[in-house]
Every structure is written in structure tokens, then in C-alpha cells.
Short mmCIF file of C-alpha atoms in Angstrom, two decimals:
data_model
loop_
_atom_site.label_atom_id
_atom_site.label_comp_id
_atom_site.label_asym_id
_atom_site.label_seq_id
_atom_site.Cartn_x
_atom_site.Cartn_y
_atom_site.Cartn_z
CA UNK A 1 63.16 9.81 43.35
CA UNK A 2 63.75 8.39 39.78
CA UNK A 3 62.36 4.72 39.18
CA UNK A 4 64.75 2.78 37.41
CA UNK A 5 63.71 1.67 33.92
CA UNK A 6 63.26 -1.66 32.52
CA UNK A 7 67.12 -3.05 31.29
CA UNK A 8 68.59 -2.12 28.28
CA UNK A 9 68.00 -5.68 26.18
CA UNK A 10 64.01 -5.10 27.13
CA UNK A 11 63.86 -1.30 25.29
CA UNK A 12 65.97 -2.86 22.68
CA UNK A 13 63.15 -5.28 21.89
CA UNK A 14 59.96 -3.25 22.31
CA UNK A 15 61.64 -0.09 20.07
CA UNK A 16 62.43 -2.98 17.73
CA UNK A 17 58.90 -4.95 17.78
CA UNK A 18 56.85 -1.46 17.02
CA UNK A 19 59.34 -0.18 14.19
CA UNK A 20 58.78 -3.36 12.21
CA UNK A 21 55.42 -3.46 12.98
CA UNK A 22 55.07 0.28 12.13
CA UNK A 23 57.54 0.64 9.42
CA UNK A 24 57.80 -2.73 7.53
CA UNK A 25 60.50 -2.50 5.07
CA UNK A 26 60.46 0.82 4.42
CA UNK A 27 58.44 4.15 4.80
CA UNK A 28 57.08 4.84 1.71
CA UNK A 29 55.91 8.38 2.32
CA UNK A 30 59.08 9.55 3.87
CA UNK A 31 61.29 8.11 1.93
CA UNK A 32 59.33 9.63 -1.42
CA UNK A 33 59.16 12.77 -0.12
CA UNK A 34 61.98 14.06 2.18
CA UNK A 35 64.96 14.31 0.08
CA UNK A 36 68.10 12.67 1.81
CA UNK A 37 70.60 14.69 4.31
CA UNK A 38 67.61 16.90 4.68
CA UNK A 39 68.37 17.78 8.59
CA UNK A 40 65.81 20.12 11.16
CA UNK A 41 64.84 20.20 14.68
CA UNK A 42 61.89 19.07 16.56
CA UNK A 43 60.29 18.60 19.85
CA UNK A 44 57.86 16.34 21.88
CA UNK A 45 55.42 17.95 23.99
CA UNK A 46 52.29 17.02 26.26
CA UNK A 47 48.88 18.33 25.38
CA UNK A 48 47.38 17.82 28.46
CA UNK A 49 48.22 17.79 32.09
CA UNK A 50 49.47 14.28 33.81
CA UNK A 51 52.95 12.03 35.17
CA UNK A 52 55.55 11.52 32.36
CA UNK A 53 56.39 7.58 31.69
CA UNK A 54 58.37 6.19 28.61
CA UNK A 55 61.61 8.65 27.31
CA UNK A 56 63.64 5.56 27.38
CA UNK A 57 62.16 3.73 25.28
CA UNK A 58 61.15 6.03 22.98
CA UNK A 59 64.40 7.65 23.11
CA UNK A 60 65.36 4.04 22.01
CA UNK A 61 62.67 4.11 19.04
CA UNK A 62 64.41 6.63 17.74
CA UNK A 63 67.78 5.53 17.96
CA UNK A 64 67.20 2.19 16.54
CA UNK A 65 66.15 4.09 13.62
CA UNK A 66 69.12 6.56 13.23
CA UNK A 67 71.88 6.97 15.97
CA UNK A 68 72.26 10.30 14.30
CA UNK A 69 69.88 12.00 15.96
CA UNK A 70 70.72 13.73 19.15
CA UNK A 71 68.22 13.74 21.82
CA UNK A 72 67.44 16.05 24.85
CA UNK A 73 65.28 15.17 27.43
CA UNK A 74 63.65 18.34 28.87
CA UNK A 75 61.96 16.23 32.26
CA UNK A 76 62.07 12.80 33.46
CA UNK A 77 59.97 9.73 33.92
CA UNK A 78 57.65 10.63 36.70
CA UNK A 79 57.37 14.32 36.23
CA UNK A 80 54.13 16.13 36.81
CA UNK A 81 53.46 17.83 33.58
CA UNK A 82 52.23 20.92 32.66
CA UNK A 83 49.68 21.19 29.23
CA UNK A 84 52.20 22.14 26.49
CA UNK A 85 55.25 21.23 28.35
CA UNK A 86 57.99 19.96 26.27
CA UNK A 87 59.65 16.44 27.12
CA UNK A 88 61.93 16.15 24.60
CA UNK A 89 63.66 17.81 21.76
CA UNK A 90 65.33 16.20 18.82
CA UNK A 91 68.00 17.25 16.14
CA UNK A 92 69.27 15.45 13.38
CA UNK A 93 68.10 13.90 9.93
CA UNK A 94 63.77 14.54 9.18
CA UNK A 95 63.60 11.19 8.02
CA UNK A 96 64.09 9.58 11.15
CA UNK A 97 62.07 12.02 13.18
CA UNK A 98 58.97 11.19 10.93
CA UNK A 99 59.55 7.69 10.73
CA UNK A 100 60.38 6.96 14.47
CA UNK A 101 57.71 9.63 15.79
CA UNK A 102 54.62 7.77 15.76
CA UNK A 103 56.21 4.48 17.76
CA UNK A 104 57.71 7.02 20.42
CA UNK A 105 54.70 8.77 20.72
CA UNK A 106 52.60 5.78 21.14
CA UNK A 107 54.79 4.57 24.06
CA UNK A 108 54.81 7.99 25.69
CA UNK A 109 51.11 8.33 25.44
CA UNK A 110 50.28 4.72 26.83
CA UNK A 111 52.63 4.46 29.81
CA UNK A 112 51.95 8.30 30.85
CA UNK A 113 48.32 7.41 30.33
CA UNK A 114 49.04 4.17 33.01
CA UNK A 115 51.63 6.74 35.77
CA UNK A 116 48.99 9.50 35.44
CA UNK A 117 46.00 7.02 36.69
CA UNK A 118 48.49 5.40 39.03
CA UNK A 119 49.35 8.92 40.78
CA UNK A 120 45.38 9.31 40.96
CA UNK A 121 44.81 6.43 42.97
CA UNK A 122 48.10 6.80 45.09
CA UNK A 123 46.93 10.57 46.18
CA UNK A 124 43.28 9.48 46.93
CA UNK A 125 44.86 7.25 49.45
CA UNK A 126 48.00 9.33 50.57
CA UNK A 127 46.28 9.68 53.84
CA UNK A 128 46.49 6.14 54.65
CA UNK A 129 49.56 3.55 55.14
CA UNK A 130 48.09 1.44 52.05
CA UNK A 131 50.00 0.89 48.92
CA UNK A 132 48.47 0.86 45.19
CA UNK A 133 49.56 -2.24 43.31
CA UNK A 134 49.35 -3.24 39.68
CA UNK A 135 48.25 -6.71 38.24
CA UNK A 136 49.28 -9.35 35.44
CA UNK A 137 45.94 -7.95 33.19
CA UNK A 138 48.63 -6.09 31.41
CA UNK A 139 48.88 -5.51 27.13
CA UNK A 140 51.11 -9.64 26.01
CA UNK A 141 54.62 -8.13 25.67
CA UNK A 142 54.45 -4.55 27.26
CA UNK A 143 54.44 -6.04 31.10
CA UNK A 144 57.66 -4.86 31.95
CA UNK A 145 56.89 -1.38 30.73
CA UNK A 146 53.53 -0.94 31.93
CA UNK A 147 54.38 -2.03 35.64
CA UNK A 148 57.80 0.39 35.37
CA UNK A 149 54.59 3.34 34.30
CA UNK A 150 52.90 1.95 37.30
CA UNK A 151 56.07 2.55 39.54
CA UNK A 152 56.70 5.84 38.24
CA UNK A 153 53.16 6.89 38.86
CA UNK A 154 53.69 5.91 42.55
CA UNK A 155 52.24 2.24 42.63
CA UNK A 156 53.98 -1.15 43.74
CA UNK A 157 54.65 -4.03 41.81
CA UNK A 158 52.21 -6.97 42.24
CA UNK A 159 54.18 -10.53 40.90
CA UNK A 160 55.56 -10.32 38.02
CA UNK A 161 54.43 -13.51 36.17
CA UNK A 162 53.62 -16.92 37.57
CA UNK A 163 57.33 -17.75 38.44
CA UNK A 164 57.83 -15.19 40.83
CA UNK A 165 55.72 -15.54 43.89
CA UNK A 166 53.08 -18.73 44.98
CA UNK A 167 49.12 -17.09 44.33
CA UNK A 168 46.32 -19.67 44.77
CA UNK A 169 43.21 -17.80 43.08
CA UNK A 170 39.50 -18.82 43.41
CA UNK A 171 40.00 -21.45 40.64
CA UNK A 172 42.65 -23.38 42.82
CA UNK A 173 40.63 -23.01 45.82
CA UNK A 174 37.74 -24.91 44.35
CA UNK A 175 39.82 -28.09 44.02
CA UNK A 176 40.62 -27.56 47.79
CA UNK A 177 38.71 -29.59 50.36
CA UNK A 178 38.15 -26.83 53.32
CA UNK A 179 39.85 -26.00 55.76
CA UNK A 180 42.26 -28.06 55.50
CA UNK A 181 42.92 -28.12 52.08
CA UNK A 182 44.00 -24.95 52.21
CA UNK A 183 46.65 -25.57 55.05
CA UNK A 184 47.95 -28.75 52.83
CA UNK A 185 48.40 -25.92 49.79
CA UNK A 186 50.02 -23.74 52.22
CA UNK A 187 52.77 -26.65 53.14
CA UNK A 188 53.16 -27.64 49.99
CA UNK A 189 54.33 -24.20 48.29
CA UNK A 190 56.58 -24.16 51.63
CA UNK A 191 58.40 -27.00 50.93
CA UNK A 192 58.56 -26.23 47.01
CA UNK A 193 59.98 -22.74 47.03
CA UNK A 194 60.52 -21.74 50.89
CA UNK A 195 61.83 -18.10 49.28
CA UNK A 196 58.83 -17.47 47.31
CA UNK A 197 56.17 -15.29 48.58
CA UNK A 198 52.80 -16.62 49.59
CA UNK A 199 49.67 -14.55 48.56
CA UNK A 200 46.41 -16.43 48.60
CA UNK A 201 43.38 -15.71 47.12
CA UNK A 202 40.09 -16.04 50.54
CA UNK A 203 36.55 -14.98 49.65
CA UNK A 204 35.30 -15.33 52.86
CA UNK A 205 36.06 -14.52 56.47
CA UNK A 206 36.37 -18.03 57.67
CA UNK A 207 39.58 -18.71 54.98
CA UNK A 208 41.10 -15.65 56.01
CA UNK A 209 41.10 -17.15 59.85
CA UNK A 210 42.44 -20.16 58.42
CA UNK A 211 45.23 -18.58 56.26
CA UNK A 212 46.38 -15.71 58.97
CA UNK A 213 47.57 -19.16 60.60
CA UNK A 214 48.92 -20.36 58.32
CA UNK A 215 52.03 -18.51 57.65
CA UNK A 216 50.36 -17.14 54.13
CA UNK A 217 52.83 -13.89 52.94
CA UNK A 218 49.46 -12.08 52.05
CA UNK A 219 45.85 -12.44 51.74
CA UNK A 220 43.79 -11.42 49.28
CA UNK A 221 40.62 -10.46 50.11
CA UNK A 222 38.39 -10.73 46.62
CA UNK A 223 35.29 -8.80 46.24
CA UNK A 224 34.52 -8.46 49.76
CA UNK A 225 31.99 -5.40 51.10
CA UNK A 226 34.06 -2.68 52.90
CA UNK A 227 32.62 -3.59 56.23
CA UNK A 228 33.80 -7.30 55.23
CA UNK A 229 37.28 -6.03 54.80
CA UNK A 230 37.07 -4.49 58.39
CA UNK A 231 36.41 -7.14 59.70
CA UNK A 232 39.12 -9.53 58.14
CA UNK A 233 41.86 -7.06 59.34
CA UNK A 234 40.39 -7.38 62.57
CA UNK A 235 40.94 -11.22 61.92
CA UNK A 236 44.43 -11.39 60.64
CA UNK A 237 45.69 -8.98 63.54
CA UNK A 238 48.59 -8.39 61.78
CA UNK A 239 49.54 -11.60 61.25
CA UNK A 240 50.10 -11.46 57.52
CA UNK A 241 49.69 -8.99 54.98
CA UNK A 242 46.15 -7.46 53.44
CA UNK A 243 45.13 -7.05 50.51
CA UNK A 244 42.36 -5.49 48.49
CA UNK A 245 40.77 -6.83 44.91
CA UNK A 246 38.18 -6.29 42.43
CA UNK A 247 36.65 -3.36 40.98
CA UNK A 248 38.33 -0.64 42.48
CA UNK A 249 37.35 3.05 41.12
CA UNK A 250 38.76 6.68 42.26
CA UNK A 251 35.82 7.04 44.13
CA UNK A 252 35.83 3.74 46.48
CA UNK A 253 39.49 3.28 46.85
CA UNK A 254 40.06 5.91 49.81
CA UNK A 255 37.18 4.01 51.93
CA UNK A 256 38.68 0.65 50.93
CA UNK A 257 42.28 1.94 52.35
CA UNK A 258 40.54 3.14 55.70
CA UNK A 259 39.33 -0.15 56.32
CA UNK A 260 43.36 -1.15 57.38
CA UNK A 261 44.36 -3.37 54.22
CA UNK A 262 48.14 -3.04 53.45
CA UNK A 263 47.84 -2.86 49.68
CA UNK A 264 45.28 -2.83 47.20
CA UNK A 265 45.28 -4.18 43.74
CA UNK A 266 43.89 -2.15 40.37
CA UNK A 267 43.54 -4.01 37.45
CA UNK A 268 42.80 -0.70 35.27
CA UNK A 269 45.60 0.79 35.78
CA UNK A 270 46.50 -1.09 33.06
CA UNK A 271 43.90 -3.21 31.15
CA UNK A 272 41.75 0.35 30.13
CA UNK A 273 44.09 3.42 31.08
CA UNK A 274 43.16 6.18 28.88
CA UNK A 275 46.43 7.33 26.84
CA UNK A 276 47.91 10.73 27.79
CA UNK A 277 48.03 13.18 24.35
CA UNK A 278 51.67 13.48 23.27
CA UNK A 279 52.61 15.86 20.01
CA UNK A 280 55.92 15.92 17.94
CA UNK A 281 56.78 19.44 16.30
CA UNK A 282 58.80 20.50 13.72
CA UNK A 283 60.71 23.40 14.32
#
């Protein structure tokens, strides 16, 4: 199924941020070289096999530089692709092909680079009820795109930001007097924000007894050895959500899902995803 993209206003912004970042008031070499009305055709294609993410916005790169150009997508956001497969082709005036291509292609590469990892981890744990989610270690001002990559690669959404859901981490914990310091927290958030998911942060077994209680939305288990893990979901009984944090590779993540946690949690996907290799063509 297609994942619906980030609104309109948010594309609008990012196009906008990496053209005047990119371009500054004008580009020079372009501009000298490419004499005006001078029209051709070109096309975008992927050098290397992986999940397409970003034709929106850099469909909207382009247009914020010329709403000339006409642009055809040839596959959508979340594709499989194919070395050499072609994503998009463009028609219209050179000098906004060359002057727009570099900003589309950098969003293409990064948030393909961030669905193709994402699809990695989903299908080493396809055989399992356990979801893949994202974090906040995400690039200051690309969240909303990199979690929409992480959605079209087949991930979940952690929290958006700090507004959006109650998370006591390790840091909050140690100001906590135990156990019951935790169940004050717990009442607390309640009675702030009774709507707002609950996910709390245990690193040992004895906080996850306390918190499966409690009435917590989720638990996050942090750092804990696999057999750890088993025996936390053995704890919880299905009292409140699992989930899994810190470190996770390719090669761990299937055992960590076979333990019984409901979700686990990859900061990579985002802080050090390797881009996917994106080309532009003249024609």
C-alpha cells in the first residue's frame, strides 16, 4: 500500500531550505553557460538495487525552481528497485534540471538509503509478530521525512518529538526513588495527559514487574541480554506492550524478535544509513 507523505507546507520548506542552501542567489555555472529557453529531457535513475523514498519532495525541488518543468514519475515511494531502473523523467527548461538536480538527488539518495535499511530489518523479522520502529536520533529538520522513509521501508513510527507521547528514559529514572517512584511518575503523566501514551524506559527485571502494574502503554527494555528479554515478556504477561533498545544490527534483530517483544527500536535506521546511489541523465 502507498504511505502517505509528509503534508504539502513540510515539502514546501525542505525543497526550499536545500535550494538556498545549494543555490544561493544564483547558479553561476548554469546560468553562464546554458543559454536561456534552451529546453531537453532527462531522467532519474537508481544505480543500485534498494526501496524508493523521496519523489515528493524532490519532485517539489524541482518545482520550486521552475513550474515549467513537467515531471513523470516512473514508480512510487516504496518500490523495490531494480539497478538502472528509472524513477523519474523530466522535460522542460536545462537550467532548472541542472540547478534543481543535485537537491533532488540528495533527498532521493538519503531517504531510499533510510526505506532500503528499514525493509532489511522488517524482512529479517517477517517471521515474527514484532514491529521495526524508528527513533528521534534523526538529521535537526529532516524528522518528518526520514520517519515517512522509515514507513515506506516497512517500519513504525516511534514518538514523534517530546510532545507526543510521555517516555521516562534512564536519566529520569535516576531522580526516581524505587519502586515507588516510578508508580508516582506513572500517576503523574496520568493525570497530566490521560490521552498520551506511556512508554517507560526499565533496565532491569524488577522495574519491568513494577511498571507491567502499573498501567505503563509500553516498556522499554534498554540493553538487556536476549535471555533477559525472555524473561521480562514472561513478566509483563501481556500486560503492556514490549519493547526492544540499543544496538540492534541485521544479524541480532531476528533473535531479539523471537524472544516475544512487540516492537523493537533502531536508531540507525537513521543516524548512519548509507545513501542509496541516484543518477540524473540528460537525454
Amino acid at each position: 500500500m502507498p504511505v502517505t507523505p509528509p503534508e504539502p507546507a513540510l515539502l514546501r520548506e525542505a525543497a526550499s531550505r536545500a535550494l538556498a542552501e545549494d543555490v544561493g542567489p544564483l547558479d553561476i555555472t548554469t546560468a553562464c553557460l546554458v543559454p536561456k529557453n534552451t529546453k531537453a529531457r532527462a531522467h532519474i535513475f537508481v544505480k543500485e538495487e534498494g526501496v524508493l523514498c523521496g519523489l515528493p519532495v524532490a519532485a517539489q525541488v524541482f518545482s520550486e525552481v521552475d513550474t515549467a518543468l513537467r515531471l513523470t514519475f516512473k514508480s512510487e515511494d516504496g518500490d523495490s528497485l531494480a539497478k538502472g531502473q528509472t524513477v523519474m523523467e523530466l522535460e522542460g527548461p536545462v537550467s532548472a534540471i541542472l540547478t534543481g538536480e543535485r537537491s533532488a538527488l540528495n533527498f532521493l539518495q538519503h531517504l531510499s538509503g533510510i526505506a532500503t535499511q528499514t525493509r532489511r530489518f522488517v524482512r529479517e523479522i517477517a517471521h515474527t509478530p514484532c514491529r521495526i520502529l524508528d527513533t528521534r536520533k534523526t538529521t535537526p529538520g529532516l524528522r518528518h521525512l526520514e520517519k515517512y522513509a522509515v514507513r515506506c521501508g516497512g517500519g513504525v513510527n516511534h514518538r514523534m518529538g517530546l510532545y507526543d507521547a510521555f517516555m521516562p528514559k534512564d536519566n529520569h529514572v535516576a531522580l526516581m526513588a524505587q519502586p515507588d517512584g516510578l508508580l508516582e511518575a506513572v500517576k503523574k503523566m496520568k493525570n497530566s495527559d490521560p490521552d498520551a501514551p506511556i512508554i517507560f524506559e526499565a533496565d532491569t527485571l524488577e522495574q519491568v514487574a513494577v511498571l507491567a502494574n502499573a498501567g505503563v502503554t509500553r516498556i522499554l527494555l534498554d540493553n538487556m541480554p536476549i535471555p533477559q528479554m525472555r524473561e521480562a515478556v514472561r513478566i509483563a504477561a501481556g500486560k503492556c506492550g514490549l519493547e526492544a533498545s540499543g544496538n540492534m544490527t541485521l544479524e541480532r534483530v531476528a533473535a531479539v524478535a523471537e524472544t516475544g517483544v512487540d516492537y523493537i527500536s533502531v536508531g540507525s535506521l537513521t543516524h548512519s544509513v548509507r545513501a542509496l546511489d541516484f543518477s540524473l541523465e540528460m537525454d
